[in-house]
Amino acid sequence: MKTIVQKKEERMGLVVQMRAILDKAETEKRTLSAEEDAQYRRIEADVDTLGKEIEAEERSGRLGNLENALKPPLEGGDQRQIAGGAGEGEVQEAAFRNFLLTGETRDLSIGTGGGALSPQQFISDVISGIEKMTFMREAATVYQIRGAQSLGVPYESAGASDAAWTAEVPAEATAGDSTWAFAKREIKPNTLVKLVKLSKMLVKQSALPIESIVAAKLAEKIGSAYENGMLNGSGSGQPLGIFTASANGIATSRDVSTGNTATEITFDGLMSAMMSVRPGYRKNASWIFHTDALLKLRKIKGTDGQYVWNPSVVAGIPDQILGHGFRESEFAPNTFTTGLYVGAFGDLKKYWIAESMDLEVQRLVERYAEFNQVGFLGTMYADGAPVIGEAFSRVKLA
């Protein structure tokens, strides 16, 4: 089996072939022939396949210790041991497994929505799965809160007035500032619900533990909604997305179209977006693009004749665009029409996520009995928003 470094080196060799095709056509001042275009696309498909394998392996490695990090610490050595030698966590997990199989709620806590509250290990499995599905939870700043609590985020709602020149001994008292004001933005978990259905045969006879199957399914479905909300959410009953213009998040003043055309991203446009973010935030920033945008970016060169996309050949070091890593998302905008967003750049740690660690699961039997299925309704509570608009810019077409 190839290592990550070997896969990156193989991919770099393919990238060199792709660029040779582009450079040859550019030198001869012509477009790609049909044969060249077909060859380029075949190589590009192989590059994409390797890239996804590399990203999955590297992300899995980064998240390898997440499960242990989410487990509550043991206090006083074996104080969590109960009669019979079984740990409290083991008892909860066994009770939860029995609930998923039979619907029995004995020894389980019931949430406000009527579902069984999941044990810590199950929650860890779901969250670990979500992180493998979406980059936003991995890259953002995440706060765990309880119940109906919220995060109050102070922000500058109105700037201070400019300073004024005056004589050494002013003729009148210096007027106080009356415009500078602060407000507080609330980030409070909203309800995120997903129903997954499994066949009764799978539930009863699977070689895998039922809780692992349900956790994987919930993580897959919740993860997609999670990422979409944090990129495109309206902020009303759902997260406030990076691509949603809002005075409570990233205002339209952070939109950058300078240098771009009405249908294409350009080198000058990328530079304008990147340099519009202050250096303190820029050093930790990364790009967000749809796959369609990344395909275009692979062909763009800078003023020095070098491609803006730089694939990495070192394990643990991500591919870069203009010296910064990038995140690929199917939920990023990909309509290349005048005035629309086609990407973003920013310090993703300045996007805050608030989560309640309460995860409820309801078991629905009668509703899907005629289809010989059992439904599991998972309810999670989360919210998110950019907390410093200046830490971001959005790439916009002219």
XYZ file of C-alpha atoms in Angstrom:
398
model
C 0.000 0.000 0.000
C 1.347 3.412 -0.984
C 2.185 5.961 1.665
C 0.808 9.510 1.602
C 4.163 10.835 0.403
C 4.260 8.291 -2.444
C 0.739 9.272 -3.480
C 1.668 12.952 -3.393
C 4.762 12.308 -5.520
C 2.698 10.312 -8.016
C 0.150 13.125 -8.159
C 2.887 15.720 -8.711
C 4.122 13.710 -11.686
C 0.619 13.835 -13.160
C 0.382 17.581 -12.484
C 3.631 18.087 -14.403
C 2.059 16.267 -17.376
C -1.075 18.443 -17.173
C 0.932 21.641 -17.094
C 3.102 20.522 -20.000
C -0.050 20.232 -22.123
C -1.201 23.730 -21.107
C 2.242 25.285 -21.542
C 2.681 23.800 -25.027
C -0.608 25.293 -26.195
C 0.237 28.619 -24.575
C 3.661 28.754 -26.220
C 2.086 28.057 -29.608
C -0.617 30.658 -28.834
C -3.562 28.362 -29.410
C -6.264 26.526 -27.506
C -6.036 22.839 -26.645
C -6.784 20.439 -29.460
C -9.532 17.870 -28.959
C -6.929 15.192 -28.332
C -5.016 17.362 -25.847
C -8.184 18.313 -24.039
C -9.210 14.670 -23.663
C -5.726 13.757 -22.401
C -5.743 16.665 -19.951
C -9.115 15.616 -18.553
C -8.007 11.995 -18.115
C -4.937 13.051 -16.171
C -6.956 15.560 -14.169
C -9.382 12.822 -13.113
C -6.447 10.764 -11.790
C -5.133 13.834 -9.935
C -8.544 14.336 -8.337
C -8.782 10.697 -7.268
C -5.369 10.778 -5.627
C -6.123 14.132 -4.050
C -9.271 12.806 -2.372
C -7.414 9.752 -1.073
C -4.650 11.958 0.334
C -7.092 14.365 1.967
C -9.098 11.531 3.545
C -5.985 9.878 4.974
C -4.531 13.107 6.323
C -7.828 14.181 7.881
C -8.266 10.753 9.453
C -4.807 11.076 10.949
C -5.541 14.531 12.367
C -8.743 13.268 13.950
C -7.240 10.072 15.329
C -7.222 11.318 18.925
C -10.585 13.087 18.798
C -12.434 10.205 20.425
C -10.186 10.239 23.474
C -10.322 14.027 23.671
C -14.109 13.970 23.865
C -14.280 11.362 26.610
C -14.822 12.804 30.096
C -11.815 12.268 32.371
C -11.924 9.536 34.967
C -11.962 10.988 38.451
C -10.382 9.223 41.397
C -9.068 6.248 39.457
C -11.758 3.574 39.549
C -14.529 5.669 41.134
C -16.675 5.133 38.025
C -16.699 1.373 38.602
C -20.020 0.069 39.854
C -21.265 -3.242 41.186
C -20.307 -6.190 39.065
C -17.114 -4.549 37.812
C -18.684 -2.812 34.811
C -17.899 0.879 34.341
C -20.731 3.397 34.322
C -19.963 4.181 30.683
C -20.190 0.507 29.737
C -23.574 0.201 31.418
C -24.877 3.267 29.585
C -23.591 1.956 26.266
C -25.178 -1.441 26.845
C -28.490 0.186 27.755
C -28.354 2.409 24.682
C -27.553 -0.562 22.431
C -30.536 -2.403 23.873
C -32.711 0.657 23.186
C -31.664 0.754 19.532
C -32.392 -2.946 19.164
C -35.627 -3.217 21.126
C -36.829 0.267 22.094
C -36.361 -0.467 25.827
C -35.561 2.810 27.664
C -34.685 1.416 31.069
C -31.466 2.857 32.549
C -31.497 5.661 29.966
C -32.040 9.398 30.363
C -34.809 10.891 28.235
C -34.339 14.300 26.583
C -36.860 17.113 26.313
C -37.771 15.978 22.796
C -38.759 12.514 24.003
C -35.700 10.749 22.633
C -33.102 8.785 24.529
C -30.026 10.829 25.451
C -27.004 9.178 23.877
C -24.033 8.021 25.963
C -20.730 9.875 25.630
C -19.095 7.261 23.410
C -21.951 7.389 20.876
C -21.776 11.200 20.790
C -18.021 10.977 20.249
C -18.534 8.560 17.354
C -21.099 10.844 15.689
C -18.990 13.992 16.104
C -15.871 12.206 14.892
C -17.834 11.126 11.832
C -19.083 14.671 11.245
C -15.536 16.002 11.346
C -14.509 13.481 8.725
C -17.437 14.629 6.578
C -17.009 18.400 6.895
C -13.987 20.649 7.241
C -15.916 23.427 9.004
C -16.126 21.728 12.376
C -12.483 20.737 12.202
C -11.278 24.229 11.197
C -13.601 26.482 13.227
C -13.532 27.283 16.946
C -15.995 24.967 18.711
C -17.582 25.608 22.111
C -19.551 22.974 23.986
C -22.434 24.405 25.984
C -25.225 22.901 28.015
C -28.964 22.993 27.520
C -30.366 26.371 26.485
C -27.190 28.328 27.140
C -25.796 30.651 24.470
C -22.535 32.352 23.576
C -22.574 36.134 23.764
C -20.097 37.532 21.249
C -19.323 41.273 21.646
C -18.644 43.201 18.444
C -18.167 46.817 17.366
C -21.545 47.968 16.049
C -20.400 51.525 15.252
C -16.878 52.836 14.800
C -15.356 55.731 16.695
C -15.117 59.134 15.044
C -11.750 60.311 13.727
C -9.265 62.183 15.865
C -9.025 65.971 15.352
C -6.043 68.308 15.292
C -6.021 70.936 17.974
C -3.799 73.571 19.512
C -1.484 72.734 22.399
C -3.873 74.649 24.628
C -7.319 74.080 23.075
C -9.809 76.911 23.161
C -12.538 74.552 24.306
C -12.886 71.171 25.908
C -12.337 68.176 23.648
C -15.673 66.665 22.714
C -16.256 63.093 23.778
C -16.920 60.367 21.232
C -20.626 59.724 20.794
C -20.558 57.246 17.893
C -18.425 54.375 19.185
C -20.732 51.556 20.282
C -20.651 47.851 20.981
C -23.341 45.198 20.753
C -23.571 41.492 21.540
C -24.381 38.748 19.087
C -25.959 35.587 20.460
C -24.905 32.170 19.203
C -27.419 29.683 20.545
C -27.749 26.073 19.344
C -30.576 25.470 16.892
C -32.236 22.134 16.326
C -30.778 19.920 13.605
C -32.805 16.791 12.915
C -32.109 13.833 10.668
C -34.015 10.600 10.131
C -32.174 7.470 9.008
C -33.911 4.194 8.150
C -32.418 0.721 8.446
C -33.888 -2.635 7.513
C -35.002 -4.774 10.447
C -32.805 -7.583 9.143
C -29.732 -5.330 9.266
C -30.581 -4.174 12.771
C -30.956 -7.751 14.043
C -28.240 -9.607 12.159
C -25.461 -7.124 11.367
C -21.987 -8.200 12.431
C -21.347 -4.581 13.429
C -22.756 -3.148 16.668
C -26.030 -1.380 15.961
C -24.818 1.828 17.607
C -21.888 2.000 15.163
C -24.224 1.691 12.194
C -26.597 4.395 13.471
C -23.720 6.709 14.440
C -22.162 6.416 10.974
C -25.465 7.121 9.225
C -26.297 10.118 11.424
C -22.794 11.534 11.000
C -23.022 11.230 7.222
C -26.367 13.008 6.977
C -25.854 15.584 9.724
C -22.372 16.390 8.428
C -23.706 17.535 5.052
C -26.332 19.797 6.644
C -23.685 21.076 9.050
C -21.302 22.219 6.326
C -24.045 23.657 4.123
C -25.459 25.680 7.002
C -22.101 27.117 8.006
C -21.355 28.169 4.465
C -24.811 29.274 3.275
C -27.080 29.471 6.345
C -29.352 32.491 6.774
C -28.700 32.952 10.498
C -32.403 32.592 11.299
C -33.009 29.275 13.055
C -29.759 28.017 11.522
C -26.086 29.025 11.388
C -25.014 32.240 9.695
C -22.977 31.202 6.677
C -19.706 32.589 5.371
C -21.292 33.191 1.965
C -24.276 35.027 3.491
C -23.806 38.792 3.480
C -24.825 40.122 6.892
C -23.902 42.944 9.220
C -23.973 40.296 11.970
C -21.306 38.231 10.232
C -19.417 39.131 7.071
C -20.744 42.372 5.595
C -20.793 43.282 1.897
C -17.807 45.552 2.550
C -15.750 42.321 2.648
C -16.728 41.392 -0.935
C -13.825 41.710 -3.384
C -14.340 41.695 -7.153
C -11.397 43.874 -8.188
C -9.431 42.198 -10.957
C -11.990 39.491 -11.752
C -14.070 39.420 -14.924
C -17.830 38.860 -15.096
C -17.323 35.124 -15.625
C -13.834 34.192 -14.416
C -11.573 34.371 -11.372
C -8.191 35.913 -12.201
C -4.780 36.092 -10.581
C -5.350 39.785 -9.806
C -8.746 38.952 -8.299
C -7.230 36.322 -6.008
C -4.504 38.719 -4.918
C -7.046 41.449 -4.197
C -9.151 39.128 -2.049
C -6.132 37.807 -0.169
C -4.544 41.195 0.481
C -7.829 42.706 1.687
C -7.531 40.579 4.855
C -5.338 42.141 7.527
C -1.940 40.444 8.047
C -2.818 39.222 11.549
C -5.692 37.172 10.142
C -4.114 36.462 6.756
C -1.266 34.376 8.175
C -3.758 31.751 9.427
C -6.217 32.053 6.541
C -7.266 29.512 3.941
C -9.418 29.533 0.819
C -12.834 27.923 0.324
C -13.815 26.901 -3.204
C -16.168 24.574 -5.029
C -14.611 21.808 -7.128
C -15.596 23.682 -10.300
C -13.656 26.743 -9.143
C -10.597 24.659 -8.271
C -10.576 23.161 -11.763
C -10.344 26.687 -13.148
C -7.710 27.763 -10.636
C -5.383 24.949 -11.675
C -4.910 26.714 -15.011
C -4.228 30.228 -13.689
C -0.709 31.650 -13.696
C 0.692 34.615 -11.824
C 2.685 37.488 -13.273
C 5.857 35.427 -12.768
C 4.531 32.659 -15.008
C 4.054 30.248 -12.081
C 0.772 28.472 -11.458
C -1.177 29.774 -8.446
C -2.052 26.207 -7.392
C 0.852 24.439 -5.732
C 0.279 20.730 -4.965
C 2.184 19.501 -1.924
C 4.546 16.528 -1.948
C 5.135 16.578 1.825
C 2.956 14.576 4.226
C 0.942 16.830 6.522
C 1.426 19.914 4.340
C -1.724 20.797 2.351
C -1.911 21.899 -1.262
C -1.826 25.674 -1.544
C -3.161 28.539 -3.605
C -0.900 31.591 -3.462
C 0.814 30.192 -0.382
C -2.348 29.373 1.572
C -4.181 26.097 2.034
C -7.649 25.635 0.616
C -10.816 23.768 1.503
C -13.002 22.135 -1.118
C -16.764 22.018 -0.612
C -19.660 20.946 -2.770
C -21.697 23.624 -0.971
C -19.490 26.544 -2.003
C -21.034 28.646 -4.793
C -20.178 27.558 -8.338
C -22.235 29.764 -10.665
C -19.829 31.908 -12.643
C -22.022 34.887 -13.448
C -21.478 38.580 -12.880
C -21.890 39.784 -9.311
C -21.952 36.336 -7.674
C -19.679 34.830 -5.027
C -17.295 32.104 -6.195
C -15.017 31.654 -3.181
C -13.880 32.942 0.190
C -10.649 33.579 2.056
C -10.224 33.919 5.804
C -9.152 32.701 9.204
C -11.667 29.952 9.905
C -10.859 30.052 13.625
C -12.846 33.304 13.626
C -15.937 31.269 12.835
C -17.432 30.113 16.123
C -19.609 27.038 16.580
C -21.756 26.421 19.629
C -22.888 22.858 20.260
C -24.926 21.200 22.930
C -23.474 17.828 23.807
C -26.983 16.446 24.204
C -27.789 14.160 21.266
C -31.222 12.549 21.309
C -32.248 9.459 19.352
C -35.847 8.342 18.875
C -36.679 4.877 17.617
C -39.577 4.761 15.132
C -40.988 1.287 14.495
C -44.676 1.473 13.522
C -44.167 4.319 11.042
C -42.046 2.152 8.704
C -43.380 -1.281 9.622
C -44.908 -1.909 6.181
C -41.460 -1.365 4.628
C -39.818 -3.721 7.156
C -37.654 -0.863 8.377
C -36.835 0.860 11.660
C -36.370 4.619 11.735
C -33.890 6.414 13.986
C -34.484 10.126 14.422
C -31.377 11.947 15.614
C -31.646 15.431 17.089
C -28.560 17.586 17.548
C -28.253 21.214 18.659
C -25.729 23.544 17.014
C -25.226 27.073 15.748
C -22.401 29.058 14.222
C -21.405 32.452 12.863
C -18.363 34.466 11.796
C -17.433 36.592 14.809
C -14.909 38.929 13.150
C -15.898 40.040 9.667
C -12.474 41.566 8.978
C -10.920 38.112 9.209
C -12.646 37.155 5.938
C -13.096 38.256 2.349
C -15.381 36.851 -0.321
C -14.259 36.352 -3.915
C -16.870 37.953 -6.160
C -17.120 38.220 -9.926
C -17.210 41.697 -11.465
